[in-house]
Short mmCIF file of C-alpha atoms in Angstrom, two decimals:
data_model
loop_
_atom_site.label_atom_id
_atom_site.label_comp_id
_atom_site.label_asym_id
_atom_site.label_seq_id
_atom_site.Cartn_x
_atom_site.Cartn_y
_atom_site.Cartn_z
CA MET A 1 0.10 0.12 -0.41
CA THR A 2 1.44 3.59 -1.03
CA SER A 3 1.65 6.07 1.61
CA LYS A 4 -0.48 8.15 0.03
CA SER A 5 -3.61 5.55 0.39
CA VAL A 6 -2.72 4.92 3.86
CA GLN A 7 -3.27 8.44 4.45
CA ARG A 8 -6.17 8.65 3.12
CA LEU A 9 -7.64 5.39 5.02
CA ALA A 10 -5.92 6.90 8.36
CA PRO A 11 -8.96 8.90 9.83
CA TRP A 12 -11.17 5.69 9.24
CA ILE A 13 -8.95 3.60 10.92
CA ALA A 14 -8.84 5.83 13.74
CA THR A 15 -12.47 6.11 14.01
CA VAL A 16 -13.46 2.69 13.68
CA GLY A 17 -10.10 1.65 16.74
CA PHE A 18 -12.09 4.82 18.72
CA VAL A 19 -15.54 2.87 18.23
CA ILE A 20 -14.11 -0.33 19.34
CA LEU A 21 -12.22 0.90 22.26
CA TRP A 22 -15.66 2.58 23.52
CA TRP A 23 -17.36 -0.70 23.01
CA LEU A 24 -14.39 -2.75 25.27
CA CYS A 25 -14.94 -0.42 27.94
CA VAL A 26 -18.95 -0.55 28.22
CA VAL A 27 -18.14 -4.85 27.94
CA ILE A 28 -15.11 -5.29 30.02
CA PHE A 29 -16.41 -2.88 32.53
CA ASP A 30 -19.87 -4.23 32.61
CA ILE A 31 -21.30 -0.55 32.18
CA LYS A 32 -25.49 -0.30 32.20
CA ASN A 33 -26.55 1.63 29.31
CA TYR A 34 -27.98 4.07 31.30
CA ILE A 35 -24.55 5.00 32.25
CA LEU A 36 -22.99 4.53 28.96
CA PRO A 37 -24.57 2.63 25.75
CA THR A 38 -22.55 0.77 23.57
CA PRO A 39 -22.04 2.41 19.98
CA LEU A 40 -24.49 0.07 18.54
CA GLU A 41 -27.05 1.13 21.29
CA ALA A 42 -26.43 4.85 19.90
CA VAL A 43 -26.55 3.71 16.40
CA GLU A 44 -30.12 2.56 17.18
CA ALA A 45 -31.53 5.13 18.90
CA MET A 46 -30.10 7.48 15.92
CA TYR A 47 -32.47 4.98 13.87
CA LYS A 48 -35.29 5.11 16.39
CA PHE A 49 -35.36 8.73 16.98
CA ARG A 50 -34.33 9.28 13.02
CA TYR A 51 -37.02 12.06 12.79
CA PRO A 52 -36.79 14.33 15.84
CA LEU A 53 -32.90 14.06 15.33
CA PHE A 54 -33.18 15.34 11.86
CA VAL A 55 -35.37 18.05 12.64
CA HIS A 56 -33.39 19.31 15.63
CA GLY A 57 -30.44 19.10 13.87
CA LEU A 58 -31.55 21.25 11.58
CA ALA A 59 -32.49 23.44 13.92
CA THR A 60 -29.14 23.72 15.72
CA LEU A 61 -27.44 23.67 11.97
CA MET A 62 -29.36 26.88 11.14
CA THR A 63 -28.82 28.25 14.58
CA THR A 64 -25.27 27.62 14.68
CA LEU A 65 -24.62 28.87 11.01
CA ILE A 66 -26.48 32.14 11.56
CA GLY A 67 -24.30 32.83 15.18
CA PHE A 68 -20.92 31.73 12.91
CA VAL A 69 -21.75 34.02 9.92
CA ILE A 70 -22.48 36.90 12.10
CA ALA A 71 -19.02 36.03 13.92
CA VAL A 72 -17.13 35.63 10.86
CA GLY A 73 -18.80 39.36 9.51
CA ILE A 74 -17.88 40.86 12.79
CA GLY A 75 -15.11 39.31 13.23
CA MET A 76 -13.29 39.73 10.21
CA VAL A 77 -13.99 43.64 10.06
CA LEU A 78 -12.74 43.81 13.76
CA GLY A 79 -9.85 41.81 12.89
CA ILE A 80 -9.12 44.35 10.01
CA LEU A 81 -9.11 47.06 12.58
CA VAL A 82 -7.26 45.81 15.38
CA GLY A 83 -4.68 44.40 12.58
CA SER A 84 -3.95 47.78 11.24
CA SER A 85 -3.93 49.84 13.40
CA ARG A 86 -1.78 50.23 16.85
CA LEU A 87 -3.61 52.41 18.82
CA LEU A 88 -7.06 50.08 18.42
CA TYR A 89 -4.87 47.07 18.80
CA SER A 90 -3.70 48.18 22.13
CA ALA A 91 -7.10 49.77 23.12
CA LEU A 92 -9.62 46.37 22.12
CA TYR A 93 -7.29 43.53 22.40
CA PRO A 94 -7.29 43.41 26.23
CA LEU A 95 -11.21 43.91 26.30
CA LEU A 96 -11.24 41.00 23.48
CA VAL A 97 -9.12 38.51 25.36
CA GLY A 98 -11.19 39.48 29.07
CA PHE A 99 -14.31 38.65 26.90
CA ASN A 100 -13.21 35.97 25.15
CA SER A 101 -12.02 34.03 29.19
CA VAL A 102 -15.76 34.78 30.30
CA PRO A 103 -17.49 31.21 30.47
CA LYS A 104 -20.08 31.97 27.99
CA ALA A 105 -22.10 29.18 29.31
CA ALA A 106 -22.70 31.17 32.30
CA LEU A 107 -24.13 34.19 29.97
CA VAL A 108 -27.10 32.13 28.64
CA PRO A 109 -29.71 32.53 31.56
CA VAL A 110 -28.49 36.51 31.57
CA LEU A 111 -29.48 36.47 27.68
CA VAL A 112 -33.07 34.51 28.27
CA ILE A 113 -33.81 37.28 30.56
CA TRP A 114 -32.93 39.67 27.83
CA PHE A 115 -34.29 37.92 24.75
CA GLY A 116 -36.74 35.09 26.23
CA ALA A 117 -35.86 31.10 25.41
CA GLY A 118 -35.52 29.83 22.36
CA THR A 119 -33.28 30.57 19.25
CA VAL A 120 -32.25 33.88 19.95
CA PRO A 121 -29.62 32.76 22.90
CA ALA A 122 -28.40 30.23 21.42
CA VAL A 123 -27.62 32.23 18.19
CA ILE A 124 -26.03 34.84 20.60
CA THR A 125 -24.09 32.40 22.19
CA ALA A 126 -22.70 30.65 18.88
CA PHE A 127 -21.54 34.28 18.19
CA MET A 128 -19.84 34.78 21.37
CA LEU A 129 -17.54 31.53 21.48
CA SER A 130 -17.02 31.74 17.44
CA PHE A 131 -15.73 35.25 16.49
CA PHE A 132 -12.37 35.26 18.77
CA PRO A 133 -10.44 33.02 16.77
CA VAL A 134 -11.33 34.85 13.44
CA VAL A 135 -10.43 38.58 15.26
CA ALA A 136 -7.06 37.24 16.36
CA ASN A 137 -6.25 35.54 13.13
CA VAL A 138 -6.93 38.02 10.97
CA ALA A 139 -5.60 40.78 13.15
CA THR A 140 -2.33 38.79 13.17
CA ALA A 141 -2.14 38.33 9.32
CA PHE A 142 -2.88 42.25 9.31
CA ALA A 143 -0.09 43.17 11.92
CA THR A 144 2.55 41.22 10.81
CA ILE A 145 2.79 42.38 6.99
CA GLU A 146 6.46 42.89 6.08
CA PRO A 147 7.18 46.78 6.62
CA GLU A 148 9.11 46.70 3.24
CA LEU A 149 5.41 45.80 1.69
CA LEU A 150 4.09 48.51 3.17
CA GLU A 151 7.09 50.92 1.96
CA VAL A 152 6.75 49.68 -1.79
CA MET A 153 2.54 50.81 -1.37
CA ARG A 154 3.29 53.70 0.21
CA SER A 155 5.95 54.65 -2.42
CA LEU A 156 2.97 54.05 -4.71
CA GLY A 157 0.91 56.25 -2.96
CA ALA A 158 -1.81 53.21 -2.35
CA SER A 159 -4.28 54.42 0.09
CA ARG A 160 -5.70 52.50 2.85
CA ARG A 161 -8.33 50.94 0.59
CA ASP A 162 -5.69 49.49 -1.67
CA MET A 163 -3.46 47.94 1.20
CA THR A 164 -6.41 46.22 2.86
CA PHE A 165 -7.60 44.83 -0.35
CA LYS A 166 -4.45 44.53 -2.45
CA ILE A 167 -2.45 43.19 -0.07
CA GLY A 168 -4.02 42.81 3.99
CA ILE A 169 -6.99 40.62 3.11
CA PRO A 170 -5.41 38.39 0.45
CA ARG A 171 -2.54 37.85 2.93
CA SER A 172 -4.91 37.19 5.48
CA LEU A 173 -6.64 34.28 3.93
CA PRO A 174 -4.64 31.45 5.13
CA PHE A 175 -5.33 32.82 8.44
CA PHE A 176 -8.87 32.96 7.86
CA PHE A 177 -9.41 29.69 6.68
CA ALA A 178 -7.31 28.35 9.64
CA SER A 179 -9.57 30.37 12.08
CA LEU A 180 -13.18 29.52 10.51
CA LYS A 181 -12.33 25.85 10.88
CA ILE A 182 -11.62 26.47 15.05
CA ALA A 183 -14.83 29.04 14.42
CA ILE A 184 -17.34 26.46 13.00
CA THR A 185 -16.63 23.62 15.74
CA LEU A 186 -16.88 26.33 18.66
CA ALA A 187 -20.33 27.79 16.98
CA PHE A 188 -21.79 24.14 17.59
CA VAL A 189 -20.48 24.30 21.19
CA GLY A 190 -22.03 27.65 21.57
CA SER A 191 -25.32 26.88 20.31
CA VAL A 192 -25.72 23.40 22.05
CA ILE A 193 -24.68 24.95 25.10
CA ALA A 194 -27.64 27.37 24.74
CA GLU A 195 -30.34 25.01 23.79
CA ILE A 196 -29.46 22.89 27.03
CA VAL A 197 -29.68 25.41 29.34
CA ALA A 198 -32.69 27.50 27.66
CA GLY A 199 -33.66 25.82 24.07
CA ASN A 200 -37.16 24.94 23.04
CA SER A 201 -35.58 23.43 20.16
CA GLY A 202 -32.49 21.91 18.66
CA ILE A 203 -29.94 19.37 19.43
CA GLY A 204 -29.22 20.43 22.99
CA ASN A 205 -33.06 20.17 23.50
CA VAL A 206 -33.01 16.95 22.73
CA MET A 207 -30.14 16.23 24.96
CA LEU A 208 -32.07 17.32 27.95
CA VAL A 209 -35.21 15.99 27.71
CA ALA A 210 -33.85 12.29 26.56
CA SER A 211 -31.41 12.20 30.00
CA SER A 212 -34.56 13.68 32.06
CA ASN A 213 -35.66 10.35 30.91
CA PHE A 214 -32.55 8.45 31.77
CA ASN A 215 -32.53 7.76 27.53
CA VAL A 216 -28.90 7.61 27.47
CA PRO A 217 -28.38 6.08 24.23
CA LEU A 218 -30.26 9.07 22.80
CA VAL A 219 -27.95 11.57 24.17
CA PHE A 220 -25.06 9.98 22.70
CA ALA A 221 -27.02 9.74 19.39
CA ALA A 222 -27.39 12.94 19.17
CA LEU A 223 -23.91 14.17 20.16
CA ILE A 224 -23.05 12.04 17.54
CA VAL A 225 -24.98 14.13 15.04
CA VAL A 226 -23.28 16.95 16.29
CA GLY A 227 -19.99 15.74 15.61
CA ILE A 228 -20.93 14.51 12.48
CA MET A 229 -22.44 18.32 11.57
CA GLY A 230 -19.12 19.83 13.06
CA ILE A 231 -16.56 17.60 10.83
CA GLY A 232 -19.14 18.10 7.69
CA MET A 233 -18.44 21.80 8.01
CA TYR A 234 -14.79 21.56 8.76
CA ALA A 235 -14.49 19.54 5.76
CA ILE A 236 -16.59 22.52 3.53
CA PHE A 237 -14.21 24.78 4.64
CA ASP A 238 -10.76 22.73 4.18
CA PHE A 239 -11.97 22.24 0.29
CA PHE A 240 -12.21 26.07 0.20
CA GLU A 241 -9.09 26.75 2.15
CA ARG A 242 -7.38 24.59 -0.26
CA ARG A 243 -8.59 25.73 -3.32
CA MET A 244 -8.17 29.42 -2.25
CA THR A 245 -4.92 29.59 -0.41
CA SER A 246 -3.36 27.05 -2.28
CA TRP A 247 -0.10 29.59 -2.57
CA SER A 248 0.70 29.53 0.86
CA ILE A 249 0.86 25.80 0.95
CA ARG A 250 4.06 24.68 -0.76
CA GLY A 251 5.12 21.92 -2.65
CA GLY A 252 2.68 19.52 -4.00
CA SER A 253 3.03 18.86 -7.95
CA GLY A 254 3.48 22.18 -9.31
CA MET A 255 6.71 22.39 -6.92
CA GLN A 256 9.97 23.31 -8.96
CA GLN A 257 12.81 25.41 -7.64
CA MET A 258 14.94 26.94 -10.12
CA GLY A 259 18.34 27.02 -9.44
CA GLY A 260 21.02 29.84 -10.49
CA GLY A 261 20.08 33.66 -11.22
CA MET B 1 19.98 71.92 -12.57
CA SER B 2 19.65 69.43 -9.26
CA PHE B 3 16.67 67.14 -9.95
CA ILE B 4 16.91 66.10 -6.06
CA LYS B 5 18.18 68.71 -3.43
CA LEU B 6 19.26 67.80 0.05
CA THR B 7 19.65 70.94 2.38
CA ASP B 8 21.37 70.44 5.78
CA VAL B 9 19.05 67.81 6.46
CA ASP B 10 18.73 66.17 10.37
CA LEU B 11 16.50 63.45 10.84
CA ILE B 12 16.06 62.24 14.67
CA TYR B 13 14.38 58.67 15.11
CA GLY B 14 12.46 58.41 18.10
CA SER B 15 10.82 60.96 20.49
CA ALA B 16 10.11 64.60 19.12
CA ASP B 17 10.27 66.15 22.90
CA PRO B 18 13.37 67.60 23.25
CA LYS B 19 13.43 66.73 27.03
CA GLU B 20 13.89 63.08 26.25
CA LYS B 21 17.19 63.38 24.45
CA SER B 22 18.25 59.96 25.38
CA ALA B 23 15.36 58.08 23.49
CA GLN B 24 16.48 59.86 20.63
CA THR B 25 19.05 58.64 17.81
CA LEU B 26 20.20 61.07 15.30
CA ALA B 27 20.32 58.93 12.26
CA VAL B 28 21.27 61.63 9.80
CA SER B 29 23.29 64.64 10.44
CA SER B 30 23.49 67.87 7.85
CA ALA B 31 22.94 65.32 4.89
CA ASN B 32 23.49 67.79 1.77
CA LEU B 33 23.43 65.97 -1.83
CA SER B 34 22.56 66.95 -5.06
CA ILE B 35 21.54 64.80 -7.54
CA ALA B 36 21.27 65.87 -11.19
CA HIS B 37 18.27 64.52 -13.82
CA GLY B 38 18.87 60.88 -14.80
CA GLU B 39 21.92 60.50 -12.73
CA PHE B 40 23.07 57.59 -10.93
CA LEU B 41 24.47 58.01 -7.54
CA ALA B 42 25.27 55.34 -5.05
CA LEU B 43 25.83 55.79 -1.34
CA VAL B 44 28.09 53.65 0.34
CA GLY B 45 28.93 53.00 4.00
CA PRO B 46 29.07 51.02 7.10
CA SER B 47 25.44 49.47 8.14
CA GLY B 48 23.73 51.39 10.36
CA CYS B 49 24.76 54.83 8.94
CA GLY B 50 21.83 56.13 7.70
CA LYS B 51 21.93 55.11 3.94
CA SER B 52 18.08 53.85 4.23
CA THR B 53 16.94 56.72 5.93
CA LEU B 54 18.32 59.17 3.24
CA LEU B 55 15.99 56.79 0.36
CA LYS B 56 13.14 57.25 2.70
CA LEU B 57 13.97 60.72 2.79
CA VAL B 58 13.90 61.28 -1.01
CA ALA B 59 11.06 59.05 -1.30
CA GLY B 60 8.52 60.86 1.19
CA LEU B 61 8.31 58.06 3.66
CA ALA B 62 10.26 60.37 6.22
CA ARG B 63 10.48 63.50 7.14
CA PRO B 64 13.47 65.43 7.83
CA SER B 65 13.93 66.98 11.84
CA LYS B 66 15.86 69.83 10.08
CA GLY B 67 16.46 71.33 6.68
CA SER B 68 14.65 70.46 3.76
CA VAL B 69 14.24 67.65 0.87
CA THR B 70 13.48 68.98 -2.77
CA VAL B 71 12.48 67.06 -5.81
CA ASP B 72 12.04 68.68 -8.66
CA GLY B 73 11.85 72.06 -7.03
CA GLN B 74 9.02 70.83 -4.62
CA GLU B 75 9.73 70.34 -1.33
CA VAL B 76 8.74 66.69 -0.07
CA THR B 77 6.22 66.58 2.08
CA GLN B 78 4.25 63.60 1.42
CA PRO B 79 5.15 59.81 -0.21
CA LEU B 80 6.47 60.60 -3.94
CA LYS B 81 4.53 59.16 -6.33
CA THR B 82 6.68 59.09 -9.16
CA VAL B 83 9.45 56.32 -7.35
CA GLY B 84 10.17 52.90 -7.68
CA MET B 85 11.80 51.10 -4.69
CA ALA B 86 13.49 47.90 -4.71
CA PHE B 87 14.95 46.11 -1.00
CA GLN B 88 17.18 43.53 -0.21
CA ASN B 89 14.01 41.57 0.28
CA ALA B 90 12.02 40.92 -3.04
CA THR B 91 8.99 41.55 -1.21
CA LEU B 92 6.78 39.73 -4.01
CA LEU B 93 3.50 38.68 -3.03
CA PRO B 94 3.52 35.20 -2.75
CA TRP B 95 -0.24 35.22 -4.06
CA ARG B 96 0.26 36.67 -7.06
CA ASN B 97 2.10 35.14 -10.06
CA ILE B 98 5.39 37.08 -11.52
CA ARG B 99 3.33 39.01 -14.38
CA ASP B 100 0.87 40.24 -11.38
CA ASN B 101 3.32 40.91 -9.35
CA VAL B 102 5.28 43.22 -11.61
CA MET B 103 1.71 44.61 -12.63
CA LEU B 104 0.88 46.01 -9.10
CA PRO B 105 1.69 49.37 -9.03
CA LEU B 106 -0.27 50.03 -12.55
CA GLU B 107 -3.49 49.26 -10.26
CA ILE B 108 -2.31 51.69 -7.59
CA VAL B 109 -0.41 54.67 -9.77
CA GLU B 110 -2.23 57.14 -11.77
CA PRO B 111 -2.76 57.37 -14.75
CA TYR B 112 -2.23 53.60 -15.21
CA ARG B 113 -4.68 53.00 -12.68
CA SER B 114 -7.96 54.19 -14.11
CA ARG B 115 -7.09 53.07 -17.45
CA GLN B 116 -6.32 49.53 -16.46
CA ARG B 117 -9.56 47.59 -17.36
CA GLN B 118 -9.26 49.26 -21.10
CA GLU B 119 -5.72 48.45 -21.21
CA ARG B 120 -5.33 45.10 -19.69
CA GLU B 121 -3.44 43.62 -22.88
CA ALA B 122 -0.93 46.15 -23.35
CA ASN B 123 -0.19 46.35 -19.70
CA ARG B 124 0.38 42.28 -20.06
CA GLU B 125 2.67 42.75 -22.47
CA ARG B 126 4.74 45.99 -21.10
CA ALA B 127 5.02 43.29 -17.96
CA GLU B 128 6.46 40.62 -20.23
CA THR B 129 8.89 42.93 -22.22
CA LEU B 130 10.32 44.18 -18.90
CA LEU B 131 10.83 40.69 -17.85
CA ALA B 132 12.13 39.77 -21.02
CA LYS B 133 14.79 42.58 -20.73
CA VAL B 134 15.69 41.00 -17.30
CA GLY B 135 15.82 37.58 -18.25
CA LEU B 136 12.96 36.49 -17.17
CA THR B 137 11.21 35.44 -20.44
CA GLY B 138 8.49 32.72 -19.74
CA PHE B 139 8.35 32.96 -16.22
CA ALA B 140 5.53 35.62 -15.99
CA ASP B 141 2.90 32.55 -15.10
CA ARG B 142 5.17 31.13 -12.29
CA MET B 143 4.81 32.16 -8.28
CA PRO B 144 7.19 33.75 -6.79
CA TRP B 145 8.35 30.69 -4.69
CA GLN B 146 9.34 28.87 -7.79
CA LEU B 147 11.74 31.24 -8.51
CA SER B 148 15.19 31.55 -6.84
CA GLY B 149 16.31 34.72 -4.86
CA GLY B 150 18.27 36.43 -7.87
CA MET B 151 15.31 35.95 -10.39
CA GLN B 152 12.87 37.16 -7.56
CA GLN B 153 15.22 40.37 -7.98
CA ARG B 154 15.11 40.83 -11.51
CA ALA B 155 11.38 40.61 -10.89
CA GLN B 156 11.43 43.08 -8.28
CA LEU B 157 13.26 45.51 -10.36
CA CYS B 158 10.52 44.77 -13.13
CA ARG B 159 8.11 45.93 -10.61
CA ALA B 160 10.01 49.15 -9.28
CA LEU B 161 10.18 50.13 -13.15
CA ILE B 162 6.85 49.36 -14.36
CA HIS B 163 4.93 52.52 -14.24
CA GLU B 164 8.00 54.60 -15.59
CA PRO B 165 8.94 55.97 -12.13
CA SER B 166 11.28 59.42 -12.86
CA ILE B 167 13.07 57.89 -9.58
CA LEU B 168 14.19 54.57 -9.03
CA LEU B 169 15.51 53.87 -5.00
CA LEU B 170 17.36 50.78 -4.10
CA ASP B 171 18.05 49.65 -1.16
CA GLU B 172 20.76 46.90 -0.83
CA PRO B 173 18.74 45.12 -3.46
CA PHE B 174 21.89 42.34 -4.39
CA ALA B 175 23.26 42.10 -0.82
CA ALA B 176 21.51 38.59 -0.28
CA LEU B 177 22.63 36.97 -3.38
CA ASP B 178 25.56 34.97 -4.19
CA THR B 179 28.74 36.87 -5.86
CA PHE B 180 27.95 35.45 -9.39
CA THR B 181 24.05 36.62 -9.37
CA ARG B 182 24.99 39.66 -7.88
CA GLU B 183 27.43 40.66 -10.79
CA ASP B 184 24.87 39.68 -13.46
CA LEU B 185 22.46 41.82 -12.08
CA TRP B 186 25.14 44.90 -12.05
CA SER B 187 24.54 44.38 -15.86
CA VAL B 188 21.05 43.94 -15.58
CA LEU B 189 20.56 47.25 -13.89
CA GLN B 190 23.40 48.87 -16.09
CA GLU B 191 21.22 48.03 -18.81
CA LEU B 192 17.83 48.81 -17.54
CA TRP B 193 19.26 52.43 -16.78
CA SER B 194 21.05 53.26 -20.26
CA PHE B 195 17.13 52.60 -21.78
CA ARG B 196 14.90 54.48 -19.33
CA LYS B 197 17.42 57.15 -18.34
CA CYS B 198 15.72 57.44 -14.68
CA THR B 199 17.46 58.68 -11.63
CA ILE B 200 18.79 55.89 -9.53
CA ILE B 201 20.02 56.15 -5.81
CA LEU B 202 21.43 53.04 -5.37
CA VAL B 203 22.36 52.25 -1.38
CA THR B 204 25.20 49.65 -0.63
CA HIS B 205 28.01 48.28 1.41
CA GLU B 206 29.68 46.53 -1.22
CA LEU B 207 32.20 49.48 -2.88
CA ARG B 208 32.73 47.39 -6.30
CA GLU B 209 29.02 47.36 -6.91
CA ALA B 210 28.83 51.25 -5.98
CA VAL B 211 31.59 51.93 -8.59
CA TYR B 212 30.59 49.43 -11.66
CA LEU B 213 27.18 51.19 -11.62
CA ALA B 214 27.48 54.62 -10.35
CA GLN B 215 28.52 57.81 -11.74
CA THR B 216 29.05 59.30 -8.33
CA VAL B 217 29.93 57.58 -5.38
CA HIS B 218 28.90 59.02 -1.55
CA VAL B 219 30.83 57.51 1.24
CA MET B 220 29.20 57.94 4.33
CA SER B 221 30.42 57.80 8.03
CA ALA B 222 28.84 55.30 10.90
CA ARG B 223 25.61 57.27 12.26
CA PRO B 224 24.82 59.66 12.38
CA GLY B 225 25.39 59.27 8.71
CA ARG B 226 27.41 62.36 7.08
CA ILE B 227 28.58 62.22 3.76
CA LEU B 228 32.74 62.14 3.88
CA LYS B 229 33.61 62.15 0.75
CA THR B 230 32.28 62.24 -3.15
CA SER B 231 33.74 60.46 -6.30
CA THR B 232 32.76 60.88 -9.48
CA ILE B 233 33.20 57.55 -11.87
CA ASP B 234 35.00 58.33 -15.24
CA ILE B 235 35.28 54.57 -16.09
CA PRO B 236 33.57 54.18 -19.54
CA ARG B 237 30.12 52.74 -20.22
CA PRO B 238 29.06 49.60 -20.71
CA ARG B 239 30.87 48.27 -18.00
CA THR B 240 31.97 44.68 -17.49
CA LEU B 241 33.07 42.43 -15.12
CA GLU B 242 36.38 43.27 -16.91
CA SER B 243 36.69 46.62 -16.06
CA THR B 244 36.10 45.86 -12.41
CA PHE B 245 39.98 44.24 -12.44
CA GLN B 246 41.34 47.69 -14.42
CA PRO B 247 44.08 49.26 -12.36
CA ASP B 248 41.86 52.51 -12.67
CA PHE B 249 38.60 50.91 -11.22
CA VAL B 250 40.98 49.22 -8.70
CA GLU B 251 42.29 52.54 -7.37
CA ILE B 252 39.02 54.21 -7.07
CA VAL B 253 37.86 51.19 -4.41
CA HIS B 254 40.92 51.40 -2.56
CA ASP B 255 40.65 55.22 -2.23
CA LEU B 256 36.85 54.50 -0.95
CA ARG B 257 37.70 51.87 1.12
CA HIS B 258 40.88 54.26 2.59
CA HIS B 259 37.64 56.93 3.56
CA ILE B 260 35.59 54.79 5.02
CA SER B 261 38.27 53.39 7.44
CA LEU B 262 39.66 57.49 8.09
CA GLY B 263 35.75 57.58 9.16
CA LYS B 264 35.53 55.08 11.28
CA GLN B 265 38.64 56.30 13.22
CA ASN B 266 37.45 59.66 13.80
#
C-alpha cells in the first residue's frame, strides 16, 4: 500500500479504533446502558429517533450557522481594524481577551432574561464563542505584513483601501480559513450549550429531554449527530481553503525550484 | 540644475520631545546631496549609517527633522508617486504570479490605474517586455516561490520600473545574493538604466558594486551619517566585469575604502 492511500484511510481506521475501544470499555467494565450505551445502542437510538434528530439537528445547524456567519462578518471587520491600527490594537485587545475568557455558558441565563428562551440566545452564544479566533487570526495577519511591502505600497501612493484589499485581505486568507475551521466547531459548542440551558428546540434540547428520561443512548446519538455536522462543516472549509490559498501551501505537484540567477 | 536636493538635512528617530534626548537617535546629520536628472548615484557606508534613511527621505516616507528635501524644485511633504523602490528582500506577493506582481504598481499609480481595464492587454505585454529585458522570459506565470533569489530580485526590479518612475531607489537590492548572481544583476541594472534613463539612488555596502554602477559615489560615515567623500567615476560605459579588474577601477575602490576606514577612526 502506498503512503498516500494509508493517509487517506488513516482517519477511518482511527475512527473505527475509537468505536472498538468504546465498545470494549462498556463490555469489560460491564457498564449499564443508562450510564454509557454501546456504540450499537447509540446507532440504534439514532435510527429509532431519526425524525426528531433530523428536525432538531437542522434547527441546531441553522442556529449555529447564523451565529457563525455573524461572527465571521464582525470578526473579520474587527480583525482588520485591530490588525491595521496599533492604537486600536492596544485599546481593544485586552478587552477582547477578557471577553473571550468569560464562560459563555454562564451568560446564557442572562441572555434568556434579555431575549426570552428560544433561538436568539443560542445564536448569540454561538456567535460569542466563535468570533474571537476570527478576530485574533485576521488581526495577526494584518499586523505582521512586512514593513518593506508597506513601504513599496506607500511609495506608490497606495491608499488605506488599496493596502487592505491588495495586500491585507489576500495575505490574511490562510489565517482566516484556519480560524474558520476552529470557529465553526466552537459555534456548535455554543449553540448546543444554549439549547441545553434554555432551548425549546435543537439537538441540545433533545439531549436535555433524553437525559431527564434516562434515555442515555439518545443523548449519545445526539452527540454523534453534532459531531458529524461539525466534521462536515470543517471539511467544507478545508475544501475552500485548499482551493483559495494554495499559494500558501508550497510543494505539491507544481513544485519546481529553479537554480541559479 | 539638480533634480533631487537635500539641504542640511537632520533626521532624529524616536521622541520629538527635546526633554527626552536619551530616547533619540540622530540617524542623519547635516546631509547635503544634489542629484542631477538621470544621474546614477550610489551611497556607500558601514551598516546602520543612515543610508536607507536617506532613501526614505527622498521617497517622502520620512520627513526631515531639520533642513529640506526637494525633488524637481518641490518640497517633499508626502510619499512621492514618481518613485520605484526595491529592497534586499524581494517582497513579492506570494499569492500573485510574477506577471501580476510586476503589474501591481499599474493598479495603484495614476494614470494607469483608471485605464487598467481598457489597457489590460497592453499592460500585460509591457510587463512581459520588461521581464524579457531582465532575462525572465517565460517566467511570467510562475509563482514567486518557484523562482530563485536572484530571479525574484529581477522581478522586483521590473515591479519598481513598470510605472516608469522618474526616480528609482534601491536599498541594497543585491545584498542577499551570491557573488555570481550579483555580478549578473549589475549588468542587468546598468542596461535597464541605459535605456530608461531614470534617476537612480543605490544604497549598498559593496564598494565594487557602487563603482561599477554609479556615476557618483558618496561615502557616508557611521551613525550619525554624514557624507565624507564624493567621487565621480569616469570609467567608460558599458562597464563589464573586466572593467572591475582594471587598475583605475581598483584604485577608485581602494581610495573609497580608505575614506571609510578614516571615517571609522574619527
